[in-house]
CSV table of C-alpha atoms in Angstrom, one decimal:
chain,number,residue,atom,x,y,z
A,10,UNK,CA,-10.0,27.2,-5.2
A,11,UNK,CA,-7.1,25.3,-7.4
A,12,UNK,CA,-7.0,22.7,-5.4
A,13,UNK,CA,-10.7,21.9,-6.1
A,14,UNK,CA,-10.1,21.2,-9.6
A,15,UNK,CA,-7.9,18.7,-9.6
A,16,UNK,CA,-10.3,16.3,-6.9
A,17,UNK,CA,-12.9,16.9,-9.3
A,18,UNK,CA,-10.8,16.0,-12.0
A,19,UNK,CA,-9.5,12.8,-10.2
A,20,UNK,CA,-13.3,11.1,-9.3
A,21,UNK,CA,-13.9,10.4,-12.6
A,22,UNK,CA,-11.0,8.1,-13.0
A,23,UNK,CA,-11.7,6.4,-9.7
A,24,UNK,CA,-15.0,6.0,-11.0
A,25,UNK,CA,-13.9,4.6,-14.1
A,26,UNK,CA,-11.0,2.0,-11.8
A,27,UNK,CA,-13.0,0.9,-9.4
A,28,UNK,CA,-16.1,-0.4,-11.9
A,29,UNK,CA,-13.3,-2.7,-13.5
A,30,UNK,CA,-12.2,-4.6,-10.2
A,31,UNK,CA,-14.6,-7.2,-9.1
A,32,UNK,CA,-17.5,-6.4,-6.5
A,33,UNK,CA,-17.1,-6.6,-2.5
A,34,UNK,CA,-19.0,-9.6,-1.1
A,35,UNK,CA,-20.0,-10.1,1.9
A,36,UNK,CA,-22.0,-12.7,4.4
A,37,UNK,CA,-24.5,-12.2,6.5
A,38,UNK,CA,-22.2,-13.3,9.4
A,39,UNK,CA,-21.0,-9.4,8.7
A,40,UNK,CA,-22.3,-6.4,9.8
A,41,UNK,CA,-20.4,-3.7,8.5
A,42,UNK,CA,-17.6,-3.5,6.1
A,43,UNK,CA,-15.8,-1.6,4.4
A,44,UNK,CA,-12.3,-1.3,2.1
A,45,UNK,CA,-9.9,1.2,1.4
A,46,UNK,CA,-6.5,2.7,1.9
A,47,UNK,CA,-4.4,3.8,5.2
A,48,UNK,CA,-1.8,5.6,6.3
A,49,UNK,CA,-0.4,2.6,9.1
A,50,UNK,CA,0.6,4.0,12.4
A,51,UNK,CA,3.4,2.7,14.5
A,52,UNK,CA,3.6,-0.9,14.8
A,53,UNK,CA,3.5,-2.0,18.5
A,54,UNK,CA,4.3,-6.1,17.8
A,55,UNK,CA,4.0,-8.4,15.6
A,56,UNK,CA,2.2,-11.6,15.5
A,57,UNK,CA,3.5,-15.2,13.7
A,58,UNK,CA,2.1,-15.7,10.5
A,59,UNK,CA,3.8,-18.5,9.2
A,60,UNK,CA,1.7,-18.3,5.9
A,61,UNK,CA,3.5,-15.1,4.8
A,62,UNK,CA,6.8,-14.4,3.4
A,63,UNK,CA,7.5,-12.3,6.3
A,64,UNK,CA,6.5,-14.8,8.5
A,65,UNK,CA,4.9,-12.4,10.5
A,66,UNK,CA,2.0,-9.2,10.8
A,67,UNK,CA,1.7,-6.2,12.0
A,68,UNK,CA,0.2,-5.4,15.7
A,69,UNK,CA,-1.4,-2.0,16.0
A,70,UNK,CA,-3.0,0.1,19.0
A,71,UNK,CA,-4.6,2.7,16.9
A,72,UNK,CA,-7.6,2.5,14.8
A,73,UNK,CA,-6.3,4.5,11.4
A,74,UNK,CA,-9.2,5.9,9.4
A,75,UNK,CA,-9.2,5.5,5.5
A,76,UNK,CA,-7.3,7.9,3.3
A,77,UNK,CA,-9.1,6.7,0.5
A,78,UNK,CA,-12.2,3.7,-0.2
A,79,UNK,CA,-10.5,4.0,-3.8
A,80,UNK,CA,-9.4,0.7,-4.8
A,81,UNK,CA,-6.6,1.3,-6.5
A,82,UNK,CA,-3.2,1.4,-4.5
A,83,UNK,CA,0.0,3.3,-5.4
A,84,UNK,CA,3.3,1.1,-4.9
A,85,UNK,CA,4.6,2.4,-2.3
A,86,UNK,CA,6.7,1.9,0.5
A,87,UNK,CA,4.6,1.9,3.7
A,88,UNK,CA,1.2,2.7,2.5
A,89,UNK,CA,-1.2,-0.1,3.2
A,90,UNK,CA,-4.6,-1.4,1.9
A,91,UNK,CA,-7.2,-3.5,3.4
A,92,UNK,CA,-10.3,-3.9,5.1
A,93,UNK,CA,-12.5,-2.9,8.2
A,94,UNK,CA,-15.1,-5.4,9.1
A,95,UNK,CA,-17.5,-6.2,12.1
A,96,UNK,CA,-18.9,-9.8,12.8
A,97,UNK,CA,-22.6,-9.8,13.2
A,98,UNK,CA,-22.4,-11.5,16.5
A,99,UNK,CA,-21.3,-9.5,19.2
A,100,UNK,CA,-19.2,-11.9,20.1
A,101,UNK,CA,-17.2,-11.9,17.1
A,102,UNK,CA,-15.9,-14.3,15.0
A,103,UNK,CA,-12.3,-16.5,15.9
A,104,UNK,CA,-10.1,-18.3,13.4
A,105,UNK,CA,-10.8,-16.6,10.5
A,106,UNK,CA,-8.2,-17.1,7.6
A,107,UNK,CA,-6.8,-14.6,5.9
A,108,UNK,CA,-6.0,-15.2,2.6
A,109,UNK,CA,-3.9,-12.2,0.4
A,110,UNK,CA,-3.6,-13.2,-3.3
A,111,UNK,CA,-2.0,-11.1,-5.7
A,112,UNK,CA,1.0,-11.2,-9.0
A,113,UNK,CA,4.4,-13.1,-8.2
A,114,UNK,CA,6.3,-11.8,-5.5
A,115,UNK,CA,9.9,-12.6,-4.1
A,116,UNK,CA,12.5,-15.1,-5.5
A,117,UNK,CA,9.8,-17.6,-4.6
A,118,UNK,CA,7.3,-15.8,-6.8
A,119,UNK,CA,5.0,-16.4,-4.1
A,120,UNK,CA,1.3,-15.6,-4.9
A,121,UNK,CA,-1.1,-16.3,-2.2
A,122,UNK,CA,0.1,-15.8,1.7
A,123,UNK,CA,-2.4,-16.1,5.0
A,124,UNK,CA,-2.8,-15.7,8.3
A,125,UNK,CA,-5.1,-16.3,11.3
A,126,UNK,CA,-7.1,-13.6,12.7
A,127,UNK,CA,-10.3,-12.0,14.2
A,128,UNK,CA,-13.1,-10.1,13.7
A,129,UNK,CA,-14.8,-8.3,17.1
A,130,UNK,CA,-18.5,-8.1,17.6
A,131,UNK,CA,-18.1,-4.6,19.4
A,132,UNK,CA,-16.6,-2.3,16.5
A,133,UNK,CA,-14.7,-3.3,13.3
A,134,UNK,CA,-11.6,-4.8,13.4
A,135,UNK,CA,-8.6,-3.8,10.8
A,136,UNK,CA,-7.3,-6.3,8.8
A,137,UNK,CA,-5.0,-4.6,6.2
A,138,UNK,CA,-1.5,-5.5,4.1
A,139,UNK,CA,1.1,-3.1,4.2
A,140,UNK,CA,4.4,-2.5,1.9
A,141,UNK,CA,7.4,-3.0,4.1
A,142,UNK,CA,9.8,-4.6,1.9
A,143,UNK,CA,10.7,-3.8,-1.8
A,144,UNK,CA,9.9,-7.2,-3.5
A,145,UNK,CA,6.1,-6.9,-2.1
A,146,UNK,CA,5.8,-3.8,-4.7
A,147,UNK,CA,4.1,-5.8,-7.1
A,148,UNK,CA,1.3,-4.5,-9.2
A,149,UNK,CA,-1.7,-5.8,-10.8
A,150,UNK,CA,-4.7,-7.5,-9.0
A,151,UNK,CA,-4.6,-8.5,-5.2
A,152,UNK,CA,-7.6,-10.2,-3.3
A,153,UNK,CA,-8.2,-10.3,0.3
A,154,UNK,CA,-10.5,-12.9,1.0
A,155,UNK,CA,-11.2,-14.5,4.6
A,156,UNK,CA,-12.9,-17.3,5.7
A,157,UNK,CA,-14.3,-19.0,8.6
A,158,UNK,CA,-14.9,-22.9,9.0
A,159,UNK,CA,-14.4,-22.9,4.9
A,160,UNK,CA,-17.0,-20.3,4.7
A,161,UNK,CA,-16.2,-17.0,2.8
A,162,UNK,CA,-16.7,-14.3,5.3
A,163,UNK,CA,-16.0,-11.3,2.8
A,164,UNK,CA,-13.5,-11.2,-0.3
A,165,UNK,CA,-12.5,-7.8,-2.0
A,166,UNK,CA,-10.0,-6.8,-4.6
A,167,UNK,CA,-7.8,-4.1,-5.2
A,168,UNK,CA,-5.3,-2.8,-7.8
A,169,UNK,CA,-1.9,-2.1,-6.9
A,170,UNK,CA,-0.4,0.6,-9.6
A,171,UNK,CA,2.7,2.1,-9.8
A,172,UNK,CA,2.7,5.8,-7.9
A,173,UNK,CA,2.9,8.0,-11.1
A,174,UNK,CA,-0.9,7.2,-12.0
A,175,UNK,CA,-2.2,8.2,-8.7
A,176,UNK,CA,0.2,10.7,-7.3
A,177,UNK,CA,-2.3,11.8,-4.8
A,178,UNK,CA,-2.7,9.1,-3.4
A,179,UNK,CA,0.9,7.6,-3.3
A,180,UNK,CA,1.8,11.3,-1.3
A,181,UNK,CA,-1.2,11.2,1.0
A,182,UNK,CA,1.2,9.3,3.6
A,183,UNK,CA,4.1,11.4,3.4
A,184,UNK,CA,6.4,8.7,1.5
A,185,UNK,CA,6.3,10.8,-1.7
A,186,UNK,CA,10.4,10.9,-0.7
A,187,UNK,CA,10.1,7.0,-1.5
A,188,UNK,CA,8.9,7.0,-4.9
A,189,UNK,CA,11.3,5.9,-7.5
């Protein structure tokens, strides 16, 4: 019965977060979406993504559900954040363009990176950004935002904070050992 109180205690301020960042959008092209935080699995692969400062993305085999559809995201190492989406046409939708903006990152001070991906027709496909490397631990606003044929497709925000104001969620993944 502790534990309840502090979850009621918490809604309020994710309430209160999420009403600041800007609206979801979507297009009719589709069908269901949704945004939140996830605990990555394993990484089987990688993929080129020359528009990133890794210069590559991560290649998963499981589907991870959402931890949280709060949209603000402790800075923490190996957490990630994005977005499940399905096209309206069964078919789905190829060469859609990622684009991930958010605050200066890296001795480049890089803000905006992208890649090319997809979006099935058949169940929602995972497109999500995940802290591997120290200099990506950058907070303030971050926009996912992809795109087909110059078309937006769907754009959401999110709110990267440091751990320490939302200590449930940067432990949710186990990397509580990480925080600094």
């Amino acid at each position: 019965m502790y534990r309840l109180i502090p979850l009621i205690l918490i809604v309020p301020v994710f309430a209160w977060a999420q009403a600041a960042l800007e609206p979801s959008r979507t297009s009719p092209d589709i069908a269901s979406f949704e945004a939140g935080i996830i605990c990555p699995p394993e990484s089987v692969g990688t993929s080129p993504a020359p528009g990133t400062l890794a210069g590559e993305t991560h290649i998963i085999d499981v589907d991870p559900h959402f931890v949280s559809t709060a949209r603000r995201v402790p800075a923490v190492m190996g957490i990630g954040f994005g977005v499940k989406a399905m096209a309206a046409d069964e078919f789905g939708l190829e060469d859609v363009v990622m684009v991930v903006t958010h605050p200066p990152m890296g001795d480049a001070q890089v803000q905006t990176q992208s890649y090319i991906t997809s979006i099935s027709g058949v169940a929602p496909s995972l497109t999500f950004y995940q802290f591997d490397f120290a200099y990506e631990l950058v907070t303030g606003p971050w926009q996912m935002i992809a795109t087909r044929d110059g078309e937006v497709l769907y754009q959401t925000s999110f709110e990267v904070v440091p751990p320490q104001l939302v200590t449930e969620l940067a432990s949710v993944c186990g990397f509580e050992n990480l925080l600094s």
